[in-house]
Short mmCIF file of N, CA and C in Angstrom, two decimals:
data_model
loop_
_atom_site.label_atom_id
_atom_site.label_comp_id
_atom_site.label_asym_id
_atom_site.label_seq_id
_atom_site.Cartn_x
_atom_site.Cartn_y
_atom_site.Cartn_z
N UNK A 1 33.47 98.12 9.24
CA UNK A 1 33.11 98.87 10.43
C UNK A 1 33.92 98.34 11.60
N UNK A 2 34.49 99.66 12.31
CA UNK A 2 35.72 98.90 13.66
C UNK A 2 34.83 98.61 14.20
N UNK A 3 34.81 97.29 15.69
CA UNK A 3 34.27 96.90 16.86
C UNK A 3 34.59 98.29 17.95
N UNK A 4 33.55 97.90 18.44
CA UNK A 4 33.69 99.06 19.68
C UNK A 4 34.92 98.24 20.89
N UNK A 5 35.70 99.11 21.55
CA UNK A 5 37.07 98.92 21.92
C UNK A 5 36.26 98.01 23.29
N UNK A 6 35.18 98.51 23.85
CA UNK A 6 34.55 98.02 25.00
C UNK A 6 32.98 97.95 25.06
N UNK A 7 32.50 97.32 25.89
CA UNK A 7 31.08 97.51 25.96
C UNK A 7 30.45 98.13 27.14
N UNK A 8 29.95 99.20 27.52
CA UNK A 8 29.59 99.60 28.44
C UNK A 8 28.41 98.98 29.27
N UNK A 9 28.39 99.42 30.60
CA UNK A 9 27.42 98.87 31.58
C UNK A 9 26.98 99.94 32.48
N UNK A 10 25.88 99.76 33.23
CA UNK A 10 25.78 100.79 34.95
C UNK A 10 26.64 99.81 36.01
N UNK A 11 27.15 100.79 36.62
CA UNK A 11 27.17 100.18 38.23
C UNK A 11 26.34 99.41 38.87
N UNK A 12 27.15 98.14 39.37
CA UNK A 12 26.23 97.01 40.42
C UNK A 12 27.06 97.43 41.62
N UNK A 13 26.29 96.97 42.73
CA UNK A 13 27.10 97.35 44.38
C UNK A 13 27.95 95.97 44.08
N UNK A 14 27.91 95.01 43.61
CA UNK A 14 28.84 93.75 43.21
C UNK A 14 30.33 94.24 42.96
N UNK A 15 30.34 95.64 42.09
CA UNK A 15 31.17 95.95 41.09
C UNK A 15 32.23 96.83 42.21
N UNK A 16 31.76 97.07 43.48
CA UNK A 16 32.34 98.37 44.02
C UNK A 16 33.93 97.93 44.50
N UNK A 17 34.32 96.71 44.98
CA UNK A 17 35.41 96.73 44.99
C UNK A 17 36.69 96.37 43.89
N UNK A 18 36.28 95.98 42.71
CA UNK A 18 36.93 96.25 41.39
C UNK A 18 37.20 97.46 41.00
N UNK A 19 36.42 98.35 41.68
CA UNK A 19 36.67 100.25 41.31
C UNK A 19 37.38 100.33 41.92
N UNK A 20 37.34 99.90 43.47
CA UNK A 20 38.24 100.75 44.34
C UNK A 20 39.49 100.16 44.01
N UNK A 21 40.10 98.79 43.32
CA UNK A 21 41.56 98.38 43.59
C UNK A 21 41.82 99.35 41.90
N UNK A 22 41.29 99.15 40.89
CA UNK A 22 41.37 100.42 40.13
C UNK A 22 42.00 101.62 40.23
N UNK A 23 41.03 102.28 40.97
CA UNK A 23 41.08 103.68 41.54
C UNK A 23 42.75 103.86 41.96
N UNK A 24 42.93 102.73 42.46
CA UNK A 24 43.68 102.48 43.55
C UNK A 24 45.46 102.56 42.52
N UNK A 25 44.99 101.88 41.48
CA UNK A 25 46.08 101.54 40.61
C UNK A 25 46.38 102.86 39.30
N UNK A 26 45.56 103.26 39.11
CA UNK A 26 45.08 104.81 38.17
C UNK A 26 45.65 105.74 38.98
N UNK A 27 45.35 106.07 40.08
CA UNK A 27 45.90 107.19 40.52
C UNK A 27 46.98 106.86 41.93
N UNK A 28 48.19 108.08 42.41
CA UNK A 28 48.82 107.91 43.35
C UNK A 28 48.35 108.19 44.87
N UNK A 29 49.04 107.31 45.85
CA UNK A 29 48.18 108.36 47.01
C UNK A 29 47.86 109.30 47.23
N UNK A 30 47.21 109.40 47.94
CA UNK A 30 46.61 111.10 48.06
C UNK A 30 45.65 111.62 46.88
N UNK A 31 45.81 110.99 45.45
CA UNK A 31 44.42 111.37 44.88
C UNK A 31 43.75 110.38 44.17
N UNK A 32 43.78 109.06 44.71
CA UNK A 32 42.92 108.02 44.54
C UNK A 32 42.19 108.42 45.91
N UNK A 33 40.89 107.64 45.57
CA UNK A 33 39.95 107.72 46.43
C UNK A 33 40.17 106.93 48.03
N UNK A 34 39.63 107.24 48.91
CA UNK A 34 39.93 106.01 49.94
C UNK A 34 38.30 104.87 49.80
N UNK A 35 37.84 104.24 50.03
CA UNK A 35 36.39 103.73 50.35
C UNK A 35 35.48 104.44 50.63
N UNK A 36 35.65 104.56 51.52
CA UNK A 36 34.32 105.36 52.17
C UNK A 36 34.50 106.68 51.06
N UNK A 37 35.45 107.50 50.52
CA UNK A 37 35.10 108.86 49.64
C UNK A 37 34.04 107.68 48.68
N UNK A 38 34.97 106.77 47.79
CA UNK A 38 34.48 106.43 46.90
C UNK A 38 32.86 105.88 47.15
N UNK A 39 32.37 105.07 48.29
CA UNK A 39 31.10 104.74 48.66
C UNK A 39 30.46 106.24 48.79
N UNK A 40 30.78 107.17 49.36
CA UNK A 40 29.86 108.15 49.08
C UNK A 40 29.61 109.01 47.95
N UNK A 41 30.33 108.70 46.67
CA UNK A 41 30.12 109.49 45.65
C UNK A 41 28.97 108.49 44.53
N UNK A 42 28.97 106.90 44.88
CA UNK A 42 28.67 106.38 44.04
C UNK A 42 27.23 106.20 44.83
N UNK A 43 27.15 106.32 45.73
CA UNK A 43 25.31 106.61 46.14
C UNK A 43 25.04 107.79 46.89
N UNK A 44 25.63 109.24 46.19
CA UNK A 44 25.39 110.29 46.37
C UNK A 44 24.29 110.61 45.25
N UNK A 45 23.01 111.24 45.57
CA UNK A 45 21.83 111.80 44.83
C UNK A 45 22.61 112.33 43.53
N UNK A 46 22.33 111.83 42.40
CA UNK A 46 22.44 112.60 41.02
C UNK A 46 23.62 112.06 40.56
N UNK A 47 24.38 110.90 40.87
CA UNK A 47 25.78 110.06 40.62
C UNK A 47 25.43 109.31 39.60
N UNK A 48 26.47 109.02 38.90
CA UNK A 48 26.48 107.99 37.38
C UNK A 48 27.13 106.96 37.61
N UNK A 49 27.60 106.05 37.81
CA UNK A 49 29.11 105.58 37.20
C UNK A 49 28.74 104.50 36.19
N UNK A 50 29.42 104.09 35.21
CA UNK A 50 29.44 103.32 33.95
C UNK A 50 30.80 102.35 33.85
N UNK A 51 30.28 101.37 33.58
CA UNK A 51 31.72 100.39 33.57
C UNK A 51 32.25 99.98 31.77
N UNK A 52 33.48 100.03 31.77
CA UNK A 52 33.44 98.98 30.03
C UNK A 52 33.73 98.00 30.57
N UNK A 53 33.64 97.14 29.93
CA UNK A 53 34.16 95.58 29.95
C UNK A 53 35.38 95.49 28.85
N UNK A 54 36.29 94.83 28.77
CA UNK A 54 36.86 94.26 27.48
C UNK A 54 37.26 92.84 27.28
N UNK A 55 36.67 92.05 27.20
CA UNK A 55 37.25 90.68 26.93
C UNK A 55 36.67 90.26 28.62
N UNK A 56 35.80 90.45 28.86
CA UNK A 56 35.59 89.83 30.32
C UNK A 56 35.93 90.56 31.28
N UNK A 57 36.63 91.68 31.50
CA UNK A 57 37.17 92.09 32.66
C UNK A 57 36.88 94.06 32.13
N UNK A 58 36.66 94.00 33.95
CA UNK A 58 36.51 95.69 33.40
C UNK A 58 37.53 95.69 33.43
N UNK A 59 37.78 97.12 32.35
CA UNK A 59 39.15 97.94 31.46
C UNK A 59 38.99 99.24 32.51
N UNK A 60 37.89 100.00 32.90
CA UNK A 60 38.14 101.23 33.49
C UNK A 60 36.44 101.67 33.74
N UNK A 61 36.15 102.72 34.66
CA UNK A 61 34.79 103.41 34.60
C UNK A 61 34.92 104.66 34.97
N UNK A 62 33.90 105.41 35.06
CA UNK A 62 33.51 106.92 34.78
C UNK A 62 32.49 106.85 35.96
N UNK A 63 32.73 108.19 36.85
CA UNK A 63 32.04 108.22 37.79
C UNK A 63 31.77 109.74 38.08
N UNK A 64 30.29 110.30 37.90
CA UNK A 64 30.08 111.75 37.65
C UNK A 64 28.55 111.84 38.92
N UNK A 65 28.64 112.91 38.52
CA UNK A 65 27.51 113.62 39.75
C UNK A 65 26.72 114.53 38.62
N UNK A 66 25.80 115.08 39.19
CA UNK A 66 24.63 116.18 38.08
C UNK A 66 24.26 116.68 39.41
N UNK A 67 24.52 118.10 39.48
CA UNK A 67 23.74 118.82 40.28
C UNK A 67 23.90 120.28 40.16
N UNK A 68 22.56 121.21 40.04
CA UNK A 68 21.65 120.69 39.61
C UNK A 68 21.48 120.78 38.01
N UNK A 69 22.43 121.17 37.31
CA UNK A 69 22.40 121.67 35.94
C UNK A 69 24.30 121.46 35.54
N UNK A 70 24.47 121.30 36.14
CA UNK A 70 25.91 121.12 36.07
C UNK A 70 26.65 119.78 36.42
N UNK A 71 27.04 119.19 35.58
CA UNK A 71 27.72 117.64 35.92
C UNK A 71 29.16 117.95 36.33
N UNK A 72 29.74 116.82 37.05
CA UNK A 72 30.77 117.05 37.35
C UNK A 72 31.27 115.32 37.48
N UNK A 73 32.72 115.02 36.85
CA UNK A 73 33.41 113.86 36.42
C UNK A 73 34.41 113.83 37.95
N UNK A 74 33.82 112.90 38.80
CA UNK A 74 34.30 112.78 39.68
C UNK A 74 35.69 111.62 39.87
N UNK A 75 35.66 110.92 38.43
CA UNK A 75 36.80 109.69 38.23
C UNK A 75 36.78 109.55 36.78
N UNK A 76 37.82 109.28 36.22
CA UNK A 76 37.39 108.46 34.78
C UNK A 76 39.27 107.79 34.98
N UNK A 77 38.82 106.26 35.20
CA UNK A 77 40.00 105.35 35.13
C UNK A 77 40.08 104.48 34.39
N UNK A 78 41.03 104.29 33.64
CA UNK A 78 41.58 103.03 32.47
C UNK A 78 42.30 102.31 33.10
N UNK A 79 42.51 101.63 33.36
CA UNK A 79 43.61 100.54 33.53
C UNK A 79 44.97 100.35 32.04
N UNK A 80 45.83 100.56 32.48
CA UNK A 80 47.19 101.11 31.81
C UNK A 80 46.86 100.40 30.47
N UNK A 81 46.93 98.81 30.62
CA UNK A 81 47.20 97.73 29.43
C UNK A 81 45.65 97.95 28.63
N UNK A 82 44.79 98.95 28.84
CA UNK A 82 43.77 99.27 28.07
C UNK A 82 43.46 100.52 27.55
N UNK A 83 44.89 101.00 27.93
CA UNK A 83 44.86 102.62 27.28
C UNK A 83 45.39 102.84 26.17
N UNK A 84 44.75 103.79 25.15
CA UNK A 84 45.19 104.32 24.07
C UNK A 84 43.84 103.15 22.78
N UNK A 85 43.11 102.80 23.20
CA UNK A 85 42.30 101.44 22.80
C UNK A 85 40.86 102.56 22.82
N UNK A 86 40.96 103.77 23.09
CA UNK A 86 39.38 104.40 22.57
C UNK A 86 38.64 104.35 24.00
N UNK A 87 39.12 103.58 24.65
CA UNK A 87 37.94 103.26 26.29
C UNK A 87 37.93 104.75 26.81
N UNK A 88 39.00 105.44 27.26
CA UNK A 88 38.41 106.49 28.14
C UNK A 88 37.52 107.33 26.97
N UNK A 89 37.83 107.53 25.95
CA UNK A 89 36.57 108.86 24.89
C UNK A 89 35.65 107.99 25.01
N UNK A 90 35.14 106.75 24.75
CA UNK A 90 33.86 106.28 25.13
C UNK A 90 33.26 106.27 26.40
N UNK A 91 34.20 105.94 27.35
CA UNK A 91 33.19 106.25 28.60
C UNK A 91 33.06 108.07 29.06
N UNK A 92 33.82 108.79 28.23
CA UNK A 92 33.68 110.03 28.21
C UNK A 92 32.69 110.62 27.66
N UNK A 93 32.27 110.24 26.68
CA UNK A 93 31.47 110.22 25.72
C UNK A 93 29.98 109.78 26.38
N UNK A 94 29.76 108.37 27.04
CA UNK A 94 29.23 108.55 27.63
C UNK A 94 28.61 108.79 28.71
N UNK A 95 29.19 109.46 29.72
CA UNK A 95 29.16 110.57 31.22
C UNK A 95 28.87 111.82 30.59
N UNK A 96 29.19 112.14 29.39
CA UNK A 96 28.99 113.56 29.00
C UNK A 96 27.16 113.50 28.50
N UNK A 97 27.06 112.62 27.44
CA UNK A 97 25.94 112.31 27.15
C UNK A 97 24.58 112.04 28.22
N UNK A 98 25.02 111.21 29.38
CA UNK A 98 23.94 110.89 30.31
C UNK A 98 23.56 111.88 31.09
N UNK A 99 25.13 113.22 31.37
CA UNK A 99 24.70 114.65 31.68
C UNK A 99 23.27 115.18 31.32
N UNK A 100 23.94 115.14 29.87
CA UNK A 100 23.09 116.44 28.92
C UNK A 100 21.82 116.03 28.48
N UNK A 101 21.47 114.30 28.87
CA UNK A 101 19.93 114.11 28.93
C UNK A 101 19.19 114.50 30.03
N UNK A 102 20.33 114.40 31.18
CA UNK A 102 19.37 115.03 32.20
C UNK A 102 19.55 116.56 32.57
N UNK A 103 19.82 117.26 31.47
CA UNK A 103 19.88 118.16 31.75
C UNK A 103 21.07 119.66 32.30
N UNK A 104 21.77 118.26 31.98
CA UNK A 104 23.23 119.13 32.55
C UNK A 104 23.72 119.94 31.63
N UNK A 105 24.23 121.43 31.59
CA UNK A 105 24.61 122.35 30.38
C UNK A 105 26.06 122.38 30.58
N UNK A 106 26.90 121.98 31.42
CA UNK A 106 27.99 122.11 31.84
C UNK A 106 28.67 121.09 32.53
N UNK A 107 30.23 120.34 32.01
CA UNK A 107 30.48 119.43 32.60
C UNK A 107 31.70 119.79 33.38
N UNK A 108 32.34 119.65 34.42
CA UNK A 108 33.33 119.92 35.13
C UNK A 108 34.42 119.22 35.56
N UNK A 109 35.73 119.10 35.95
CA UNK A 109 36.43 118.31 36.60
C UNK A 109 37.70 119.09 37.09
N UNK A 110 38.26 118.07 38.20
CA UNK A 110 39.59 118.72 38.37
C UNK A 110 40.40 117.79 38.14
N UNK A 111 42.22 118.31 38.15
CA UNK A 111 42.77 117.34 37.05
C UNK A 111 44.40 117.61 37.56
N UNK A 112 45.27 116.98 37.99
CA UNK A 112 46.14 117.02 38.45
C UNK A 112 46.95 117.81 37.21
N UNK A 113 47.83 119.50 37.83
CA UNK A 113 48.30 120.09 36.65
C UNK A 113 49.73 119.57 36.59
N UNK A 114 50.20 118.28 36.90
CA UNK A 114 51.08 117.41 36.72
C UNK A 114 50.53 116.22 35.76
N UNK A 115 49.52 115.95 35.74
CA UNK A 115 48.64 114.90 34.58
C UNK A 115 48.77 115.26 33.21
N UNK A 116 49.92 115.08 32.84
CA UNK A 116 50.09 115.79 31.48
C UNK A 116 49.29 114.47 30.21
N UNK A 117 49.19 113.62 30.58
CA UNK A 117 48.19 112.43 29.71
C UNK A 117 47.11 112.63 29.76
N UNK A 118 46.57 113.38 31.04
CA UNK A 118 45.03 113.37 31.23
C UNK A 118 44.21 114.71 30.64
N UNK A 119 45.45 115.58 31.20
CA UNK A 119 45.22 117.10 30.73
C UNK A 119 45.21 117.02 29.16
N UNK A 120 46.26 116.04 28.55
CA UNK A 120 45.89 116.34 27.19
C UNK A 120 43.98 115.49 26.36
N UNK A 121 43.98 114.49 27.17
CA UNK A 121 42.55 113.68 26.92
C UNK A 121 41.50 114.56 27.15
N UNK A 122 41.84 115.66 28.55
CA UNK A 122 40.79 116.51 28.07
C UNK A 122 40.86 117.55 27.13
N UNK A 123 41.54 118.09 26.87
CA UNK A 123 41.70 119.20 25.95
C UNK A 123 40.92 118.46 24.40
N UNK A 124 41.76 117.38 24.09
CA UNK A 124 41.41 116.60 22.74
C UNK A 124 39.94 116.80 23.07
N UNK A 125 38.92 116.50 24.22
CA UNK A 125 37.32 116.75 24.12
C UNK A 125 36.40 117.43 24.61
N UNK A 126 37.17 118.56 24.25
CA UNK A 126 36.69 119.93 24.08
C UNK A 126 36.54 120.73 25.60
N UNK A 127 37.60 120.28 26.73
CA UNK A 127 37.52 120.94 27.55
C UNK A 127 38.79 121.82 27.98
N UNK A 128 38.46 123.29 28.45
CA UNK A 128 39.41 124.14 28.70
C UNK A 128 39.48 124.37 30.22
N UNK A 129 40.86 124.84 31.01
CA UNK A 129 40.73 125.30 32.21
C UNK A 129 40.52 126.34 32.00
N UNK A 130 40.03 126.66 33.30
CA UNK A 130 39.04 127.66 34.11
C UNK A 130 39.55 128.16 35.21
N UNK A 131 40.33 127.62 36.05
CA UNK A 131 41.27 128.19 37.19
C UNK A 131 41.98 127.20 37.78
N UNK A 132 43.46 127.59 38.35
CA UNK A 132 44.17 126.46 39.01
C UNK A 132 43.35 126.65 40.43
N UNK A 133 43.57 125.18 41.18
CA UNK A 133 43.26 125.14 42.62
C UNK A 133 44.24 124.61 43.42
N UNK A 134 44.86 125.72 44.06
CA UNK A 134 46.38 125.51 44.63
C UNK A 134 45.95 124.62 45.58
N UNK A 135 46.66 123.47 45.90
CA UNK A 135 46.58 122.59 46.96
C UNK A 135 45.71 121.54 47.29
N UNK A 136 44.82 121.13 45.79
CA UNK A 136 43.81 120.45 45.63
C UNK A 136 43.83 119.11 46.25
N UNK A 137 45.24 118.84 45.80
CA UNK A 137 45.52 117.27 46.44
C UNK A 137 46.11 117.46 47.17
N UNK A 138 45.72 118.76 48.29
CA UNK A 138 47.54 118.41 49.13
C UNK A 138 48.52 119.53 48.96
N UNK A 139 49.45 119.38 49.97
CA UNK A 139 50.50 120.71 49.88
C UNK A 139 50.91 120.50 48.13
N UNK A 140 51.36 121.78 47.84
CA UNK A 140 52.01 121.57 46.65
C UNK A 140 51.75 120.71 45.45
N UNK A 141 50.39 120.31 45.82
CA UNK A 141 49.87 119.64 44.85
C UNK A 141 48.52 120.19 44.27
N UNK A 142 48.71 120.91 43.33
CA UNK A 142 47.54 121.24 42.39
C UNK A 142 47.03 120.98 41.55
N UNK A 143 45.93 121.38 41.23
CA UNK A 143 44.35 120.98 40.09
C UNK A 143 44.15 122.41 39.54
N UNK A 144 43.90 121.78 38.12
CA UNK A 144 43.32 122.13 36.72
C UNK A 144 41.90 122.31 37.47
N UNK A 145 40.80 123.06 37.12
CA UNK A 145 39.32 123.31 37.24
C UNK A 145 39.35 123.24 35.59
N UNK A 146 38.93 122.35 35.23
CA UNK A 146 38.26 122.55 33.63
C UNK A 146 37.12 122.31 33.26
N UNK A 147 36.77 122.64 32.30
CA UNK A 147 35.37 122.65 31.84
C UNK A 147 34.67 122.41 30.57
N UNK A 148 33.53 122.24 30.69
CA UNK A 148 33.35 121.91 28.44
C UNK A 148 31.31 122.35 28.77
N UNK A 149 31.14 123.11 28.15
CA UNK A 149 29.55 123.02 27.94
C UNK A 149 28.99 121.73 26.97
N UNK A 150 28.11 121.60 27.50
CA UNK A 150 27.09 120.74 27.41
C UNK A 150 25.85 120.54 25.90
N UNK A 151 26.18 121.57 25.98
CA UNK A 151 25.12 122.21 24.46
C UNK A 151 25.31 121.12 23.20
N UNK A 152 26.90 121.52 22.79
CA UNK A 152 26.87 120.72 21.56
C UNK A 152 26.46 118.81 21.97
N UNK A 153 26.90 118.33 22.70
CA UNK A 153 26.54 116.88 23.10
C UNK A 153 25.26 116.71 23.01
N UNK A 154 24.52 117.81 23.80
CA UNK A 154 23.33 117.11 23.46
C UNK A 154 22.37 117.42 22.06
N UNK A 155 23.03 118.81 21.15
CA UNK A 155 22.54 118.82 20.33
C UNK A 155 22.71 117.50 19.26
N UNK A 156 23.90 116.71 19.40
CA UNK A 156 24.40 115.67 18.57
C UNK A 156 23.46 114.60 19.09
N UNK A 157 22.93 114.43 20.12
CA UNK A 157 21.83 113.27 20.56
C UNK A 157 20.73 113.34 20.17
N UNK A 158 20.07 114.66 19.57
CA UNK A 158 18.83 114.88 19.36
C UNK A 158 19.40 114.54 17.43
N UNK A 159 20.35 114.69 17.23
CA UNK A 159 20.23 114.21 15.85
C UNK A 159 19.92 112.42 15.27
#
């Protein structure tokens, strides 16, 4: 039996500036978070975020919202030297899952349509776009709207 690539956790307010130099390193300016976005998503009503660990150090976390039936993946970051190691489908795996216990039928995100690594991570789990959003990040910089229902995840939890 393989070891699991990471071990997951919840968010501590301890943890918040390890996200942000993250955040910081995962994505380019303009669509990494600044602080204050990131402080208001992670104690915004109906917010998740989940950390892995690997060997002592977080590898990456997942940071989603539920409202009110509909989740939405507001971050999911790896850190480079821990990618391709299974971490983002597990913490995907579970943001999708903590959705669909509470109720969420639908998970959402937007996705840089230059993210050709990310765009393919979602596709591989089971999510399709839904509409471009011209200028999401910025002049000339657009987002994927994609999407994945909720149904089958949680039917696989009740098994």
């Amino acid at each position: 039996m393989a070891s699991s690539p990471a071990q997951l956790r919840s968010y501590l307010p301890s943890d918040f500036e390890t996200l942000y130099r993250i955040d910081q390193v995962c994505f380019p300016e303009g669509i990494a978070y600044g602080r204050f976005e990131m402080k208001v998503y992670l104690r915004a009503k109906g917010s998740y975020c989940l950390l892995a660990e690997s060997g002592g150090n977080v590898a990456g976390f997942i940071l989603t919202e539920l409202a009110p039936d509909e989740g939405h993946i507001i971050t999911l970051d790896v850190l480079e030297n821990y990618r391709r190691q299974g971490i983002g489908s597990l913490l995907l795996a579970a943001g999708e899952g903590e959705a669909a216990s509470r109720g969420g039928k639908r998970m959402v995100l937007e996705t840089a349509t230059t993210n050709k690594a990310a765009i393919a991570l979602w596709r591989k789990h089971g999510y399709r776009q839904v509409v471009t959003i011209e200028n999401y990040y910025g002049r000339g910089r657009d987002a994927f709207r994609m999407g994945k229902n909720l149904v089958e995840v949680r039917d696989a939890a009740k098994r």
